[in-house]
Short mmCIF file of N, CA and C and ligand atoms in Angstrom, two decimals:
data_model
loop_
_atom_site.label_atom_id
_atom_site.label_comp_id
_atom_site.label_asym_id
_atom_site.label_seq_id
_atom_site.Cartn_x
_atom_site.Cartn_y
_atom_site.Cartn_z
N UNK A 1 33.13 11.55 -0.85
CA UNK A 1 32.43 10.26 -0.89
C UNK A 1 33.19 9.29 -1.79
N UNK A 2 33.34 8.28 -1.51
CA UNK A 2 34.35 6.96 -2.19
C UNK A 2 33.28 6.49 -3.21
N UNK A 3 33.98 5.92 -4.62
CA UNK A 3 33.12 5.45 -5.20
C UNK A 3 31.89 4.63 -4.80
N UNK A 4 32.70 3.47 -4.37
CA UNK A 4 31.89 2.52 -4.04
C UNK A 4 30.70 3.10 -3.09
N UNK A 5 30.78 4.20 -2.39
CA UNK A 5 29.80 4.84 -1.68
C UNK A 5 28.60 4.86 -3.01
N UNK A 6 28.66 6.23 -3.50
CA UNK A 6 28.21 6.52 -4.36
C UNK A 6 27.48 5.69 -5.61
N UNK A 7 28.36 4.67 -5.63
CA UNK A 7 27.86 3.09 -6.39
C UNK A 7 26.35 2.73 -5.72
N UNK A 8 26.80 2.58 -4.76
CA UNK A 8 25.46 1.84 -3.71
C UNK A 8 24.28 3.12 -3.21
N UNK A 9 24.83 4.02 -3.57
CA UNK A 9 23.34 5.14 -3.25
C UNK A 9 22.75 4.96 -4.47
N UNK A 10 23.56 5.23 -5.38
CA UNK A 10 22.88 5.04 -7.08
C UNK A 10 22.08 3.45 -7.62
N UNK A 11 22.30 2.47 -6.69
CA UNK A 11 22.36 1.41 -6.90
C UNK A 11 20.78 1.23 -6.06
N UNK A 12 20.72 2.02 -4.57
CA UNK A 12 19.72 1.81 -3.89
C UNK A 12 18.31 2.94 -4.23
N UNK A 13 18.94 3.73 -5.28
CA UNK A 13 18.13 4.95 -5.82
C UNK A 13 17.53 3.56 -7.01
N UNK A 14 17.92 3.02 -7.63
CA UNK A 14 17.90 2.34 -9.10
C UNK A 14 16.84 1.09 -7.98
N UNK A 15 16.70 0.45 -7.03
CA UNK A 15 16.19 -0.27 -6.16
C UNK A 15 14.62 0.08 -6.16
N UNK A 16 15.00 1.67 -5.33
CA UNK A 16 13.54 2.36 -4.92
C UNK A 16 12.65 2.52 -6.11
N UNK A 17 13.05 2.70 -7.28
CA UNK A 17 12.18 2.72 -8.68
C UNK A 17 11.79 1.92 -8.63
N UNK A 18 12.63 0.83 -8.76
CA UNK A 18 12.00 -0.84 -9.29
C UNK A 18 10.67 -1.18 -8.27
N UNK A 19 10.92 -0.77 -7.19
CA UNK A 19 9.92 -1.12 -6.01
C UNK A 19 8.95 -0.35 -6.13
N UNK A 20 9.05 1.17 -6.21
CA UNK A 20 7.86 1.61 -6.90
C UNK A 20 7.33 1.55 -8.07
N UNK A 21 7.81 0.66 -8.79
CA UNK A 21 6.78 0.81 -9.96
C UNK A 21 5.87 -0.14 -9.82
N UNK A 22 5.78 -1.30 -8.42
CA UNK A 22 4.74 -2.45 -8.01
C UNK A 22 3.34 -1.21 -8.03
N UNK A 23 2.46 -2.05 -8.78
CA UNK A 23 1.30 -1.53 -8.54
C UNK A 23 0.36 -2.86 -7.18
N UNK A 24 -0.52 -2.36 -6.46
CA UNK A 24 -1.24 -2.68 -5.41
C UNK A 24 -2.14 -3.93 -6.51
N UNK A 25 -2.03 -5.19 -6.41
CA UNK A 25 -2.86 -6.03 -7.14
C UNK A 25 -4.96 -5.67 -6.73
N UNK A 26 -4.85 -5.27 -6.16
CA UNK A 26 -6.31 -4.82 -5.62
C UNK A 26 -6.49 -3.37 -5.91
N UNK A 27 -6.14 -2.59 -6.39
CA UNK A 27 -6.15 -1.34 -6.86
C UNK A 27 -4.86 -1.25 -8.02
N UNK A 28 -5.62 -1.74 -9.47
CA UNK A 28 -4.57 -1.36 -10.70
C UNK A 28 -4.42 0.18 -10.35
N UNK A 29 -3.64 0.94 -10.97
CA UNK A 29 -3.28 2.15 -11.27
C UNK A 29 -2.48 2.61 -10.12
N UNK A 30 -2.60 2.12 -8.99
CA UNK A 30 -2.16 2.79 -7.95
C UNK A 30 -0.54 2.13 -7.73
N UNK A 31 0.37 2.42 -7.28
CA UNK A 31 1.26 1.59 -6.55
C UNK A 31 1.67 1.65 -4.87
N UNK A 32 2.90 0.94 -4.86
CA UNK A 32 2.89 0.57 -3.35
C UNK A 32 3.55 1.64 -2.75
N UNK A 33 4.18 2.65 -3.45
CA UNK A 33 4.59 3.84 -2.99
C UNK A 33 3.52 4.58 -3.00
N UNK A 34 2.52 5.01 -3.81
CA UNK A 34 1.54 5.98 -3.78
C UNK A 34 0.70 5.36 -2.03
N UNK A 35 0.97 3.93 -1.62
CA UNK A 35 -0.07 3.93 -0.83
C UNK A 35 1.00 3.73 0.24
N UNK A 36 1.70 4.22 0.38
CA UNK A 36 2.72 4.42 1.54
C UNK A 36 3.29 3.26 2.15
N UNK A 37 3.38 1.89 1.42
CA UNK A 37 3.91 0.99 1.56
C UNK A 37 5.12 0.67 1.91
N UNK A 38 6.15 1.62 1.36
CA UNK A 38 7.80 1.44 1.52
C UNK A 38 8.12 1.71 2.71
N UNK A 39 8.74 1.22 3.69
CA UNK A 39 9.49 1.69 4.78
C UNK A 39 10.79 2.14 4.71
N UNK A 40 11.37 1.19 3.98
CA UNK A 40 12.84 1.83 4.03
C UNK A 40 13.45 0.35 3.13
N UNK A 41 14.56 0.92 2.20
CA UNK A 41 15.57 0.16 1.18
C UNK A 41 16.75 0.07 1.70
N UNK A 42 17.42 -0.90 1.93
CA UNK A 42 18.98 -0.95 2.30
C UNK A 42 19.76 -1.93 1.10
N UNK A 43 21.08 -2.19 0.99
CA UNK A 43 21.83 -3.06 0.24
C UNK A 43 22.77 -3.01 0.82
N UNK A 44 22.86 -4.65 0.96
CA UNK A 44 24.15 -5.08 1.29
C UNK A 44 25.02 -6.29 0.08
N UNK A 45 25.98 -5.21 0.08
CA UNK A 45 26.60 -6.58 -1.39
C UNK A 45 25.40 -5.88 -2.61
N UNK A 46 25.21 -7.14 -2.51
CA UNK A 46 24.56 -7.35 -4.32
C UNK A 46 22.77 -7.67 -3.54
N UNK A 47 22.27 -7.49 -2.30
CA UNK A 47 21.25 -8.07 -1.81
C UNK A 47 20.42 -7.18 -1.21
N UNK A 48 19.17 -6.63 -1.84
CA UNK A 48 18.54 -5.88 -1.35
C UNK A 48 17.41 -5.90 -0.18
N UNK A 49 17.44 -5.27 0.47
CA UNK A 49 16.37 -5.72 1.64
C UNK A 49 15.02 -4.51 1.74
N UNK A 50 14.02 -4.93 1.33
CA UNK A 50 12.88 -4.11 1.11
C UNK A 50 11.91 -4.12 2.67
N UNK A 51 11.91 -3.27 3.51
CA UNK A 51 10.95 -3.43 4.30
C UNK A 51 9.71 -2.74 4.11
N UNK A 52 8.20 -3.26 3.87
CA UNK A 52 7.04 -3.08 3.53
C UNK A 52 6.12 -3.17 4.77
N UNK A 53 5.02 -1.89 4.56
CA UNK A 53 4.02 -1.85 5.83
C UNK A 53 3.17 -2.31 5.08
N UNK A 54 2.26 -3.31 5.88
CA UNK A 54 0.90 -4.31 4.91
C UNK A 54 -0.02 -3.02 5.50
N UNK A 55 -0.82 -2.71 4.67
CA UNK A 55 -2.50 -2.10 5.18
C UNK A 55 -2.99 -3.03 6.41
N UNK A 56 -2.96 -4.68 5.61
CA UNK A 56 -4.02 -4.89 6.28
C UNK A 56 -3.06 -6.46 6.62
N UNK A 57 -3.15 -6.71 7.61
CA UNK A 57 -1.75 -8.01 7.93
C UNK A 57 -2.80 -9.25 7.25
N UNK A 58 -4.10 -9.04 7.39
CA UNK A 58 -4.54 -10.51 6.36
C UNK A 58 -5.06 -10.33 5.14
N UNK A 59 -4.36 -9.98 4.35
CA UNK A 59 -4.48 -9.41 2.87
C UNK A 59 -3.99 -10.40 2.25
N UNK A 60 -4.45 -11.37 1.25
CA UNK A 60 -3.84 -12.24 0.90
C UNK A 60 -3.08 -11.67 -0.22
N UNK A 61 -3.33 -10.20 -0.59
CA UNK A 61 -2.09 -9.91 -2.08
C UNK A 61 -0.98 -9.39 -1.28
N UNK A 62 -0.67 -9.60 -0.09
CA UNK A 62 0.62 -9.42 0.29
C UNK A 62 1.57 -10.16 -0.09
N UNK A 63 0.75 -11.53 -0.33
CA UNK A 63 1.89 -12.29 -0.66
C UNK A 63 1.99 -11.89 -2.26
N UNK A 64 1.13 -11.21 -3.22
CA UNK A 64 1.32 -11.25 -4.79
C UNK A 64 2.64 -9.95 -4.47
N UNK A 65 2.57 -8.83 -3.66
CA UNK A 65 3.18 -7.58 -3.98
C UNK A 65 4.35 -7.87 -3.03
N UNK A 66 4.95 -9.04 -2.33
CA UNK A 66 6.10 -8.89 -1.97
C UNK A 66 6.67 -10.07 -3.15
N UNK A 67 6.19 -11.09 -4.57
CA UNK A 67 6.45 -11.70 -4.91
C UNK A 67 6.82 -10.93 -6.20
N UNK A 68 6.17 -9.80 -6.71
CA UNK A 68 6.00 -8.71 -7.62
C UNK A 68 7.33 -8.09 -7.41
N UNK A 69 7.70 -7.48 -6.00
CA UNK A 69 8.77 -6.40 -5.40
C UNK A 69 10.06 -6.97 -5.62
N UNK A 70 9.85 -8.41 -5.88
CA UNK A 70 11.27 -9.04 -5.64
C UNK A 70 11.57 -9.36 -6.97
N UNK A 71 10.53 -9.79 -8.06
CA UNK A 71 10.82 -9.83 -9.27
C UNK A 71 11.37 -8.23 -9.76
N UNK A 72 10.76 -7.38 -9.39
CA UNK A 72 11.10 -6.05 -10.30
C UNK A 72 12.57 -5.58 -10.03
N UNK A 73 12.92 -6.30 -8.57
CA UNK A 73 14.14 -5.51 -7.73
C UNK A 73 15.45 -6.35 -8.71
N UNK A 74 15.27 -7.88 -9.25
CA UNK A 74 16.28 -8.60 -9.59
C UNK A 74 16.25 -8.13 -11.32
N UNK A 75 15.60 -7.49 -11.44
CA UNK A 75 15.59 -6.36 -13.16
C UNK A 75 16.66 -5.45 -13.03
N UNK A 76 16.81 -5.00 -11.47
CA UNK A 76 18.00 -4.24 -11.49
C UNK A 76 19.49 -4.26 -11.27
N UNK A 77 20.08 -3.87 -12.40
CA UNK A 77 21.39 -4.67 -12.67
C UNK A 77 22.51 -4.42 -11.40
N UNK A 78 23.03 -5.22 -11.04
CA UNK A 78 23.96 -4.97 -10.05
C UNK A 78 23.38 -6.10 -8.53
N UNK A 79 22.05 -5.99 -9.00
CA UNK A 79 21.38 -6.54 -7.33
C UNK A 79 20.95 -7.96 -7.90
N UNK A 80 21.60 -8.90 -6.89
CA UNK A 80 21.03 -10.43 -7.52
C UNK A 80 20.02 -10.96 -6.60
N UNK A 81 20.00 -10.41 -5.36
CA UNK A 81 18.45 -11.23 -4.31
C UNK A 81 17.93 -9.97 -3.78
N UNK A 82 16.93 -10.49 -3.47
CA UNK A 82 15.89 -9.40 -2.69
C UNK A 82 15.17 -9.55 -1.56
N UNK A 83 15.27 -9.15 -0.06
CA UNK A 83 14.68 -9.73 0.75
C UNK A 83 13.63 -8.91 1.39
N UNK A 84 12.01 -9.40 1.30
CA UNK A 84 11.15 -8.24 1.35
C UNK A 84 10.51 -9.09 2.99
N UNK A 85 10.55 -7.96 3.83
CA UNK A 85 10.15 -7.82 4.72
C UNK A 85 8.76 -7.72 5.16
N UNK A 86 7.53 -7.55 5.62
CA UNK A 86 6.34 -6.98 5.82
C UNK A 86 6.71 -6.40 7.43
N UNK A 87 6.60 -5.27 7.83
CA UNK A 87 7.05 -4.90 9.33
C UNK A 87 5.49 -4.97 10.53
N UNK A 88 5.31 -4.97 11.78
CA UNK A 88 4.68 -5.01 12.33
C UNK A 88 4.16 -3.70 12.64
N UNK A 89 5.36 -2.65 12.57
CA UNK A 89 5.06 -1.66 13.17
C UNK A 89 6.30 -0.69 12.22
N UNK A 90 6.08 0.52 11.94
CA UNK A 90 4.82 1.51 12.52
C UNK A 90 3.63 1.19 12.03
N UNK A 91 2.46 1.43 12.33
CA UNK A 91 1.23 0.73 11.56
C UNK A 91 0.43 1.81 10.56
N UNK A 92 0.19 1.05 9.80
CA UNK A 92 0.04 2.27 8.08
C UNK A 92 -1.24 2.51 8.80
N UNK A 93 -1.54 4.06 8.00
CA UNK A 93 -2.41 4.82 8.17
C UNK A 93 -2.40 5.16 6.73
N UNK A 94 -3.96 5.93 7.07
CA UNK A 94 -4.30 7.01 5.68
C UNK A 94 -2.76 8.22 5.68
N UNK A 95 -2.42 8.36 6.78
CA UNK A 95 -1.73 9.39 6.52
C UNK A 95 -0.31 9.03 5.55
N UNK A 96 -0.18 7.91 5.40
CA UNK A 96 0.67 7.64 4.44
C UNK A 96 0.60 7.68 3.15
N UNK A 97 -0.59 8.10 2.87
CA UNK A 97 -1.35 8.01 1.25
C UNK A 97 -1.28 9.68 0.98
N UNK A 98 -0.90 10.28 -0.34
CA UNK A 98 -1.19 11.57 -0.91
C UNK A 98 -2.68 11.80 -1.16
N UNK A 99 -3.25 12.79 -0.76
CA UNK A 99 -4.38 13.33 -1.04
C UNK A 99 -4.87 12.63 -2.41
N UNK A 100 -4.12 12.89 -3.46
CA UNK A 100 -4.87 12.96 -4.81
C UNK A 100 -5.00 11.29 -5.20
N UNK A 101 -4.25 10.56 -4.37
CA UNK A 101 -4.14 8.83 -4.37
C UNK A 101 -5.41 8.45 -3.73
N UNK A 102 -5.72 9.08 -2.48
CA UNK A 102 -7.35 8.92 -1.76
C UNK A 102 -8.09 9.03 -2.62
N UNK A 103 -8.29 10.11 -3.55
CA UNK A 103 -8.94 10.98 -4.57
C UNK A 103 -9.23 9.52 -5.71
N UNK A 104 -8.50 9.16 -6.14
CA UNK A 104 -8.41 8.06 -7.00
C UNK A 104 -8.79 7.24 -7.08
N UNK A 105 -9.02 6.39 -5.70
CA UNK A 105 -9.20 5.33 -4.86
C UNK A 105 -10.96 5.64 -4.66
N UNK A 106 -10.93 6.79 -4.37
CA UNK A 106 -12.87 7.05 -4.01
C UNK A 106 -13.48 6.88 -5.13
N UNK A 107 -12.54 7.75 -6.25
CA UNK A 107 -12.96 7.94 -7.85
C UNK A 107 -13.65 6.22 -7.97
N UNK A 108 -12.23 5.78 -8.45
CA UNK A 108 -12.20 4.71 -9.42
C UNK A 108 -12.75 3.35 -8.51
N UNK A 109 -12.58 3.07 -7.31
CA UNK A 109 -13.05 1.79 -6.90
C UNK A 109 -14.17 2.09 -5.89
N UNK A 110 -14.64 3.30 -5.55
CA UNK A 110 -15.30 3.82 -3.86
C UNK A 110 -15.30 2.97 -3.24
N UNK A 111 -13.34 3.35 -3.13
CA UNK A 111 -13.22 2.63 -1.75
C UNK A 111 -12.89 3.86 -0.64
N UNK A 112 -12.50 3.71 0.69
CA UNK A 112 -12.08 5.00 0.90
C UNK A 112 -11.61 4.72 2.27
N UNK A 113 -10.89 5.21 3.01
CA UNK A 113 -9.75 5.00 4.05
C UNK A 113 -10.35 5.66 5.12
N UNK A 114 -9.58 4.63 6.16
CA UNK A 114 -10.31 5.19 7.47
C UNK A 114 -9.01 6.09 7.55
N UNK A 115 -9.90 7.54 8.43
CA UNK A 115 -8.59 8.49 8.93
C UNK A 115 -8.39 7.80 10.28
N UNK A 116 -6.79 8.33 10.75
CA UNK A 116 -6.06 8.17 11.74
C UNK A 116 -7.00 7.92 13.35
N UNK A 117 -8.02 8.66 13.22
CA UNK A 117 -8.45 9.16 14.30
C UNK A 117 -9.94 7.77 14.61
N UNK A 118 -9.87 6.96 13.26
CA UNK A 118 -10.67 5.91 12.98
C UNK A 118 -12.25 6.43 12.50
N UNK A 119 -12.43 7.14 12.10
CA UNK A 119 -13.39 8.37 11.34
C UNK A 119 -13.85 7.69 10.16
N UNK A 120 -14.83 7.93 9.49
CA UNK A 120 -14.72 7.36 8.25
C UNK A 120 -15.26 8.66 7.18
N UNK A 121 -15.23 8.61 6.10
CA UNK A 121 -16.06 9.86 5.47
C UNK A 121 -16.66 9.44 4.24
N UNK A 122 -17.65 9.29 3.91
CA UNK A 122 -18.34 8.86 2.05
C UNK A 122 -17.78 9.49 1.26
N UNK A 123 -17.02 8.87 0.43
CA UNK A 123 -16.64 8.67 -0.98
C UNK A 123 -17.46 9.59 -2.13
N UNK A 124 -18.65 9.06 -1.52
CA UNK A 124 -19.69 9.13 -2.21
C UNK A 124 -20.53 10.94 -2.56
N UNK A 125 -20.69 11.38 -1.31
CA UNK A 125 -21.64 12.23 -0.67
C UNK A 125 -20.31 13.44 0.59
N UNK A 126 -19.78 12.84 0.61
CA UNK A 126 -18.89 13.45 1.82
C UNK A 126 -19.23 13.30 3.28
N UNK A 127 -20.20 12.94 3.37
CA UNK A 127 -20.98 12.93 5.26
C UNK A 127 -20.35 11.69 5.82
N UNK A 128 -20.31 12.60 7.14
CA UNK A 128 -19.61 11.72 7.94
C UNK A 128 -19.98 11.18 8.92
N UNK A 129 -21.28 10.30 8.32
CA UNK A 129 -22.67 9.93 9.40
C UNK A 129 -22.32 8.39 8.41
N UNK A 130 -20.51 7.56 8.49
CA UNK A 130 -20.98 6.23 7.92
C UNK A 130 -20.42 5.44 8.95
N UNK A 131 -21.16 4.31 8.73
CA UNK A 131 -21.16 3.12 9.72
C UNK A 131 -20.56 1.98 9.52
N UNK A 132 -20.05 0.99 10.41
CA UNK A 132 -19.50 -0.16 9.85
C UNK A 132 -20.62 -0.74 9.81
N UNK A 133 -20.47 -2.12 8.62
CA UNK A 133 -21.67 -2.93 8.89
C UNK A 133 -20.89 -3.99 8.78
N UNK A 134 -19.83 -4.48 8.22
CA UNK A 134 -19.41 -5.82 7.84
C UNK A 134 -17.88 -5.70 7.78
N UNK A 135 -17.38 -6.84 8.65
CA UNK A 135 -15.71 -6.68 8.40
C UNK A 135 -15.78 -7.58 7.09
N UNK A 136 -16.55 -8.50 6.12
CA UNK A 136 -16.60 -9.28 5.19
C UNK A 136 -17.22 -8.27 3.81
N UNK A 137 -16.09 -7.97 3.65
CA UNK A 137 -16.22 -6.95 2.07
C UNK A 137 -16.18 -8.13 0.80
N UNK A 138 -15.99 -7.52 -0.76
CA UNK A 138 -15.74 -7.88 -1.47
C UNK A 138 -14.47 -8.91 -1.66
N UNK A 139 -13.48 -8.33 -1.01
CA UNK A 139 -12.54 -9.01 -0.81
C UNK A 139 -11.90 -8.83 0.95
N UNK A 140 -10.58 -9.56 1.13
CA UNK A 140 -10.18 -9.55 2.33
C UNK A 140 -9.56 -8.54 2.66
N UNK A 141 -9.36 -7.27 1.96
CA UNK A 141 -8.68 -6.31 1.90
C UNK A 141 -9.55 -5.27 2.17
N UNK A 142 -10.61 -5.89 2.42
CA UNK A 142 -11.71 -4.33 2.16
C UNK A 142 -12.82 -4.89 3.34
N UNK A 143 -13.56 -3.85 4.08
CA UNK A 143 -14.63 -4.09 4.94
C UNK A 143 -15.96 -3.16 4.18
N UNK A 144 -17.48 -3.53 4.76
CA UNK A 144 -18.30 -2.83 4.23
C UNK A 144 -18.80 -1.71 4.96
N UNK A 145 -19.47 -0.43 4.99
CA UNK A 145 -19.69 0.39 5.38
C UNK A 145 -21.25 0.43 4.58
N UNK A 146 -21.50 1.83 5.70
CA UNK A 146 -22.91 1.92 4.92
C UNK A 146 -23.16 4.07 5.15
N UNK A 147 -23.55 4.39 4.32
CA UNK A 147 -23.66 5.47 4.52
C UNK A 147 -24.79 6.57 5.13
N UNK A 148 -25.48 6.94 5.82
CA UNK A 148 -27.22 6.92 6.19
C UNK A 148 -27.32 8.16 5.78
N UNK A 149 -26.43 8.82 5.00
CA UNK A 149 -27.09 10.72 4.13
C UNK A 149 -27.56 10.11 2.77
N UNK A 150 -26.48 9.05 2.14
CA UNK A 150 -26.99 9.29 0.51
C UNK A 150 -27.18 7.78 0.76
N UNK A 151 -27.06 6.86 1.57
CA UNK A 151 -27.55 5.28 1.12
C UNK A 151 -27.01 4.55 0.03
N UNK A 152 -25.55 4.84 0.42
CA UNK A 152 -24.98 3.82 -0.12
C UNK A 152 -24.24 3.23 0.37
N UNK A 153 -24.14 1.70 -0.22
CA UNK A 153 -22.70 0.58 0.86
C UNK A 153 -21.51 1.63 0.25
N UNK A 154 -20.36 1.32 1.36
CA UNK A 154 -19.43 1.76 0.88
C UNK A 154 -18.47 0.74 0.83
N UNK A 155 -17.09 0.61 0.77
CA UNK A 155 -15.78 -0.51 1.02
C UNK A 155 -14.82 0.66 1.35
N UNK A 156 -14.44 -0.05 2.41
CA UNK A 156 -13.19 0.78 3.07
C UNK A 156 -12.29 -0.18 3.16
N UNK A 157 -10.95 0.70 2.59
CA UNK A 157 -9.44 -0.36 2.31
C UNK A 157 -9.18 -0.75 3.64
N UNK A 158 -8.41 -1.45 4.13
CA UNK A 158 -7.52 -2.09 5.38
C UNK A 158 -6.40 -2.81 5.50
ZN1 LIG B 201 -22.86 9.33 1.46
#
């Protein structure tokens, strides 16, 4: 492998940190890697190109966490621009999230993710008798649910 190879893996390794250390402005603690956000890092030159899957395409902190991604990326020495992408497709799922990140997410905000299969499950109680009631959650990132075992609203991310 030629230096300059090796330069730019180390360079695009030193990239992927900076990008994961964005935390999700709608869920402190979490970041955009824990919620399976990253698609893929490239560099060309000195110019990094971040492509990002949105949860939810009308999320208005998309615009805070691709404005976040690009500040953290120009911290890293060697890279002077950053060009962050949001992709159309493949389209994020729960399955992009680690178990213990769901876990977190139910914990700390009960919020809780629709599975793949469009399923939902309580946060709360575990039953899987919940309903939509409202695409108008707390915020634009979130819809309301309702649960009919333990009776409670729920918020499910998007
Ligand atoms: Zn419940």
């Amino acid at each position: 492998m030629s230096a300059t190879m090796s330069h730019n893996l180390a360079l695009t390794e030193a990239v992927r940190t900076a990008v994961s250390s964005v935390h999700d402005p709608e869920y402190p603690g979490v970041s955009i890697a824990e919620l399976g956000l990253i698609e893929a890092i490239r560099l060309e030159g000195s110019t990094a190109y971040v492509d990002l899957i949105p949860t939810y395409g009308g999320c208005p902190a998309l615009d805070f966490i691709a404005t976040d991604v690009r500040n953290a990326v120009t911290f890293v020495q060697g890279v002077t621009k950053a060009e962050v992408r949001w992709l159309r497709a493949p389209i994020w799922s729960q399955d992009r999230v680690a178990p213990h990140v769901i876990q977190f997410l139910e914990r700390e905000f009960t919020v809780t993710l629709r599975r793949s299969d469009g399923s939902l499950v309580c946060p709360v109680c575990g039953s899987g008798t919940v309903r939509d009631t409202s695409p108008m959650g707390p915020s634009r990132c979130r819809s309301l649910a309702y649960c009919d075992d333990c009776r409670n609203p729920i918020e499910v991310m998007r």
